[in-house]
Amino acid sequence: MRITTGLLLVAVTLTGYAAQPSVKQGNTLITSNDLEMNFKPKQIFIYTGRVKVVDPEINLLCDKMTVTFNDRKKSEKNGSSPATQPLPKLQPKPVKPPMMAQGGQIKVILAEDNVVIINKKDKTRATGKKGIYTAATNLLVLTGAPVLYHEGGEVRGEIITWDRITGKLKVSKAKVNITEKDNEKPAPKR
Amino acid sequence: MDWCKNYRGWMTRWLGAMVLLAALGMSAQVLPGQGIQKRVKLPDHDRGGSGRLRSLLMGDSMVPKGPGLMLVRGVRLETYAYDGEQRIVDLIVEAPECLFNLRTRVVSSSGPMKATRADGGLRLVGIGFEWKQQTSKLLVHSNVRTILRQRLSLEREENRK
């Protein structure tokens, strides 16, 4: 009886820890084999092994991904956190209860090796050796023999830059390969 | 006679099994005064000068597991950041059990773990972890599943709206 109860308790405990956190809309899910979280001097998280990032609009796959977060103090100075607005100087400083830290926002994402970026909306896919996303500029730069695959063919180049605000795509030293569709009929002869 | 021999043999095996079970039961019990500590708190202070509390390892119980090694059950590890003089809870790591090396100040486990940013900005689960107090580094060894409370796609635009 004790053994049964013990096993049941262990099973319940393990189920609680093994339970996968649910992904709400607006969140980003990252799965990987390993994770290294560095908190000092900067917040840098390094995901390695079968890294997959699932976002409502894009999926990112690579072998290694390094996420650098903004310095918390800088974020606070920029006013990104309403909880950290300075109080007027004349007010007496209230005794604050233990508060919770405000997690930093993503500053830079560096994806390395076998990088694949899939745009879920238009079904385009980009591959390369290295991808860097900078939050400040909203630019995604793909290097290392990058290729952009789209419905009508593929574009190869030296550097592929995607401005995520304007949606503009810039390919340096581009080589465009247009795929002919089998069902396309030749132009009628006159 | 054969029946009698079989009966004796069966009884001997049964008694042997009972003695073995009893011995195992005794060794699994940790009696008071044998090193078990309950509701433990193991603080880690910055020895570089500030003396501030950097992290706090808490457990429901703790028993010695070897030279300089403690087994902590019902683990909760909190790391702290500071806003001026104010201490802020940063990361919370929870696990059923872990080992704490008193010499290296490394907290480790090969079992399931979960971690959350105190502000809810990040949640993760994984199997096996290592927390290095000296360098404030957390390693999660396998099956890592992280949820960030922010989108990678066009978050800035949405914020502007």
mmCIF file of N, CA and C in Angstrom, chain B residues 3-63:
data_model
loop_
_atom_site.group_PDB
_atom_site.id
_atom_site.type_symbol
_atom_site.label_atom_id
_atom_site.label_comp_id
_atom_site.label_asym_id
_atom_site.label_seq_id
_atom_site.Cartn_x
_atom_site.Cartn_y
_atom_site.Cartn_z
ATOM 1 N N TRP B 3 7.660 -33.744 0.392
ATOM 2 C CA TRP B 3 6.786 -32.588 0.662
ATOM 3 C C TRP B 3 7.378 -31.717 1.763
ATOM 4 N N CYS B 4 7.907 -32.446 2.817
ATOM 5 C CA CYS B 4 8.507 -31.763 3.958
ATOM 6 C C CYS B 4 9.744 -30.952 3.544
ATOM 7 N N LYS B 5 10.594 -31.561 2.669
ATOM 8 C CA LYS B 5 11.797 -30.871 2.206
ATOM 9 C C LYS B 5 11.421 -29.612 1.410
ATOM 10 N N ASN B 6 10.440 -29.775 0.530
ATOM 11 C CA ASN B 6 9.991 -28.637 -0.285
ATOM 12 C C ASN B 6 9.483 -27.506 0.604
ATOM 13 N N TYR B 7 8.741 -27.907 1.663
ATOM 14 C CA TYR B 7 8.162 -26.920 2.564
ATOM 15 C C TYR B 7 9.269 -26.144 3.272
ATOM 16 N N ARG B 8 10.299 -26.914 3.771
ATOM 17 C CA ARG B 8 11.420 -26.265 4.468
ATOM 18 C C ARG B 8 12.153 -25.282 3.533
ATOM 19 N N GLY B 9 12.406 -25.749 2.316
ATOM 20 C CA GLY B 9 13.102 -24.895 1.329
ATOM 21 C C GLY B 9 12.315 -23.626 1.058
ATOM 22 N N TRP B 10 11.023 -23.784 0.918
ATOM 23 C CA TRP B 10 10.158 -22.624 0.634
ATOM 24 C C TRP B 10 10.167 -21.631 1.792
ATOM 25 N N MET B 11 10.091 -22.216 3.004
ATOM 26 C CA MET B 11 10.096 -21.381 4.209
ATOM 27 C C MET B 11 11.417 -20.612 4.340
ATOM 28 N N THR B 12 12.538 -21.333 4.058
ATOM 29 C CA THR B 12 13.853 -20.685 4.154
ATOM 30 C C THR B 12 13.929 -19.503 3.196
ATOM 31 N N ARG B 13 13.469 -19.716 1.944
ATOM 32 C CA ARG B 13 13.526 -18.638 0.945
ATOM 33 C C ARG B 13 12.645 -17.462 1.372
ATOM 34 N N TRP B 14 11.477 -17.822 1.915
ATOM 35 C CA TRP B 14 10.517 -16.781 2.316
ATOM 36 C C TRP B 14 11.093 -15.917 3.454
ATOM 37 N N LEU B 15 11.674 -16.628 4.444
ATOM 38 C CA LEU B 15 12.264 -15.913 5.583
ATOM 39 C C LEU B 15 13.444 -15.049 5.122
ATOM 40 N N GLY B 16 14.242 -15.607 4.229
ATOM 41 C CA GLY B 16 15.386 -14.855 3.678
ATOM 42 C C GLY B 16 14.911 -13.566 3.005
ATOM 43 N N ALA B 17 13.848 -13.713 2.210
ATOM 44 C CA ALA B 17 13.304 -12.540 1.518
ATOM 45 C C ALA B 17 12.815 -11.506 2.518
ATOM 46 N N MET B 18 12.160 -11.981 3.582
ATOM 47 C CA MET B 18 11.642 -11.053 4.604
ATOM 48 C C MET B 18 12.774 -10.289 5.291
ATOM 49 N N VAL B 19 13.837 -11.042 5.633
ATOM 50 C CA VAL B 19 15.001 -10.417 6.295
ATOM 51 C C VAL B 19 15.608 -9.353 5.379
ATOM 52 N N LEU B 20 15.728 -9.693 4.080
ATOM 53 C CA LEU B 20 16.306 -8.753 3.097
ATOM 54 C C LEU B 20 15.456 -7.494 2.987
ATOM 55 N N LEU B 21 14.141 -7.711 2.906
ATOM 56 C CA LEU B 21 13.224 -6.568 2.812
ATOM 57 C C LEU B 21 13.314 -5.678 4.046
ATOM 58 N N ALA B 22 13.385 -6.325 5.203
ATOM 59 C CA ALA B 22 13.483 -5.563 6.461
ATOM 60 C C ALA B 22 14.763 -4.741 6.495
ATOM 61 N N ALA B 23 15.869 -5.372 6.027
ATOM 62 C CA ALA B 23 17.160 -4.661 6.007
ATOM 63 C C ALA B 23 17.101 -3.470 5.071
ATOM 64 N N LEU B 24 16.496 -3.671 3.913
ATOM 65 C CA LEU B 24 16.370 -2.559 2.956
ATOM 66 C C LEU B 24 15.543 -1.421 3.536
ATOM 67 N N GLY B 25 14.455 -1.821 4.214
ATOM 68 C CA GLY B 25 13.571 -0.824 4.825
ATOM 69 C C GLY B 25 14.296 0.007 5.865
ATOM 70 N N MET B 26 15.139 -0.627 6.637
ATOM 71 C CA MET B 26 15.900 0.059 7.677
ATOM 72 C C MET B 26 16.893 1.039 7.067
ATOM 73 N N SER B 27 17.571 0.583 5.979
ATOM 74 C CA SER B 27 18.593 1.448 5.399
ATOM 75 C C SER B 27 17.960 2.654 4.712
ATOM 76 N N ALA B 28 16.707 2.498 4.256
ATOM 77 C CA ALA B 28 16.056 3.625 3.574
ATOM 78 C C ALA B 28 15.583 4.673 4.571
ATOM 79 N N GLN B 29 15.386 4.272 5.813
ATOM 80 C CA GLN B 29 14.907 5.231 6.796
ATOM 81 C C GLN B 29 16.054 6.096 7.307
ATOM 82 N N VAL B 30 15.804 7.356 7.385
ATOM 83 C CA VAL B 30 16.806 8.244 7.971
ATOM 84 C C VAL B 30 16.259 8.705 9.315
ATOM 85 N N LEU B 31 16.917 8.262 10.339
ATOM 86 C CA LEU B 31 16.427 8.563 11.683
ATOM 87 C C LEU B 31 16.893 9.948 12.127
ATOM 88 N N PRO B 32 16.168 10.557 13.072
ATOM 89 C CA PRO B 32 16.589 11.864 13.568
ATOM 90 C C PRO B 32 18.006 11.800 14.138
ATOM 91 N N GLY B 33 18.773 12.820 13.864
ATOM 92 C CA GLY B 33 20.140 12.842 14.359
ATOM 93 C C GLY B 33 21.126 12.210 13.399
ATOM 94 N N GLN B 34 20.638 11.664 12.269
ATOM 95 C CA GLN B 34 21.554 11.043 11.307
ATOM 96 C C GLN B 34 21.878 11.988 10.157
ATOM 97 N N GLY B 35 21.573 13.256 10.270
ATOM 98 C CA GLY B 35 22.012 14.206 9.257
ATOM 99 C C GLY B 35 20.935 14.811 8.409
ATOM 100 N N ILE B 36 19.685 14.405 8.605
ATOM 101 C CA ILE B 36 18.617 14.995 7.793
ATOM 102 C C ILE B 36 18.285 16.390 8.321
ATOM 103 N N GLN B 37 18.155 17.305 7.401
ATOM 104 C CA GLN B 37 17.765 18.669 7.779
ATOM 105 C C GLN B 37 16.518 19.035 7.002
ATOM 106 N N LYS B 38 15.616 19.698 7.657
ATOM 107 C CA LYS B 38 14.373 20.065 6.985
ATOM 108 C C LYS B 38 14.300 21.569 6.781
ATOM 109 N N ARG B 39 13.584 21.932 5.721
ATOM 110 C CA ARG B 39 13.383 23.350 5.366
ATOM 111 C C ARG B 39 14.717 24.105 5.357
ATOM 112 N N VAL B 40 15.576 23.658 4.470
ATOM 113 C CA VAL B 40 16.923 24.245 4.430
ATOM 114 C C VAL B 40 16.975 25.483 3.528
ATOM 115 N N LYS B 41 17.866 26.379 3.855
ATOM 116 C CA LYS B 41 18.129 27.566 3.048
ATOM 117 C C LYS B 41 19.638 27.738 2.946
ATOM 118 N N LEU B 42 20.138 27.719 1.721
ATOM 119 C CA LEU B 42 21.575 27.845 1.506
ATOM 120 C C LEU B 42 21.843 29.103 0.687
ATOM 121 N N PRO B 43 22.160 30.184 1.349
ATOM 122 C CA PRO B 43 22.371 31.437 0.627
ATOM 123 C C PRO B 43 23.752 31.502 -0.024
ATOM 124 N N ASP B 44 23.810 32.263 -1.105
ATOM 125 C CA ASP B 44 25.091 32.519 -1.770
ATOM 126 C C ASP B 44 25.273 34.026 -1.858
ATOM 127 N N HIS B 45 26.257 34.523 -1.157
ATOM 128 C CA HIS B 45 26.513 35.965 -1.138
ATOM 129 C C HIS B 45 27.665 36.329 -2.067
ATOM 130 N N ASP B 46 27.604 37.529 -2.569
ATOM 131 C CA ASP B 46 28.692 38.045 -3.403
ATOM 132 C C ASP B 46 29.892 38.313 -2.499
ATOM 133 N N ARG B 47 30.921 37.534 -2.718
ATOM 134 C CA ARG B 47 32.104 37.692 -1.864
ATOM 135 C C ARG B 47 33.079 38.714 -2.435
ATOM 136 N N GLY B 48 32.699 39.309 -3.545
ATOM 137 C CA GLY B 48 33.577 40.276 -4.200
ATOM 138 C C GLY B 48 33.623 41.626 -3.506
ATOM 139 N N GLY B 49 32.739 41.850 -2.546
ATOM 140 C CA GLY B 49 32.778 43.131 -1.853
ATOM 141 C C GLY B 49 31.418 43.600 -1.393
ATOM 142 N N SER B 50 30.405 43.456 -2.254
ATOM 143 C CA SER B 50 29.083 43.982 -1.896
ATOM 144 C C SER B 50 28.417 43.141 -0.803
ATOM 145 N N GLY B 51 28.722 41.859 -0.803
ATOM 146 C CA GLY B 51 28.136 40.983 0.203
ATOM 147 C C GLY B 51 26.662 40.702 -0.021
ATOM 148 N N ARG B 52 26.177 41.132 -1.171
ATOM 149 C CA ARG B 52 24.750 40.961 -1.447
ATOM 150 C C ARG B 52 24.400 39.492 -1.706
ATOM 151 N N LEU B 53 23.152 39.191 -1.420
ATOM 152 C CA LEU B 53 22.659 37.848 -1.680
ATOM 153 C C LEU B 53 22.459 37.685 -3.187
ATOM 154 N N ARG B 54 23.164 36.715 -3.776
ATOM 155 C CA ARG B 54 23.056 36.510 -5.227
ATOM 156 C C ARG B 54 22.021 35.447 -5.565
ATOM 157 N N SER B 55 22.021 34.383 -4.778
ATOM 158 C CA SER B 55 21.040 33.324 -5.006
ATOM 159 C C SER B 55 20.763 32.613 -3.695
ATOM 160 N N LEU B 56 19.638 31.928 -3.670
ATOM 161 C CA LEU B 56 19.242 31.209 -2.463
ATOM 162 C C LEU B 56 18.687 29.849 -2.865
ATOM 163 N N LEU B 57 19.324 28.819 -2.368
ATOM 164 C CA LEU B 57 18.868 27.455 -2.623
ATOM 165 C C LEU B 57 18.036 27.009 -1.425
ATOM 166 N N MET B 58 16.800 26.644 -1.708
ATOM 167 C CA MET B 58 15.904 26.202 -0.628
ATOM 168 C C MET B 58 15.460 24.771 -0.897
ATOM 169 N N GLY B 59 15.222 24.043 0.161
ATOM 170 C CA GLY B 59 14.777 22.668 -0.011
ATOM 171 C C GLY B 59 13.900 22.233 1.146
ATOM 172 N N ASP B 60 13.029 21.269 0.853
ATOM 173 C CA ASP B 60 12.187 20.720 1.919
ATOM 174 C C ASP B 60 13.042 19.915 2.894
ATOM 175 N N SER B 61 14.038 19.209 2.341
ATOM 176 C CA SER B 61 14.933 18.430 3.206
ATOM 177 C C SER B 61 16.301 18.307 2.559
ATOM 178 N N MET B 62 17.289 17.967 3.381
ATOM 179 C CA MET B 62 18.652 17.820 2.864
ATOM 180 C C MET B 62 19.371 16.741 3.664
ATOM 181 N N VAL B 63 20.030 15.848 2.930
ATOM 182 C CA VAL B 63 20.809 14.789 3.595
ATOM 183 C C VAL B 63 22.198 14.714 2.962
#
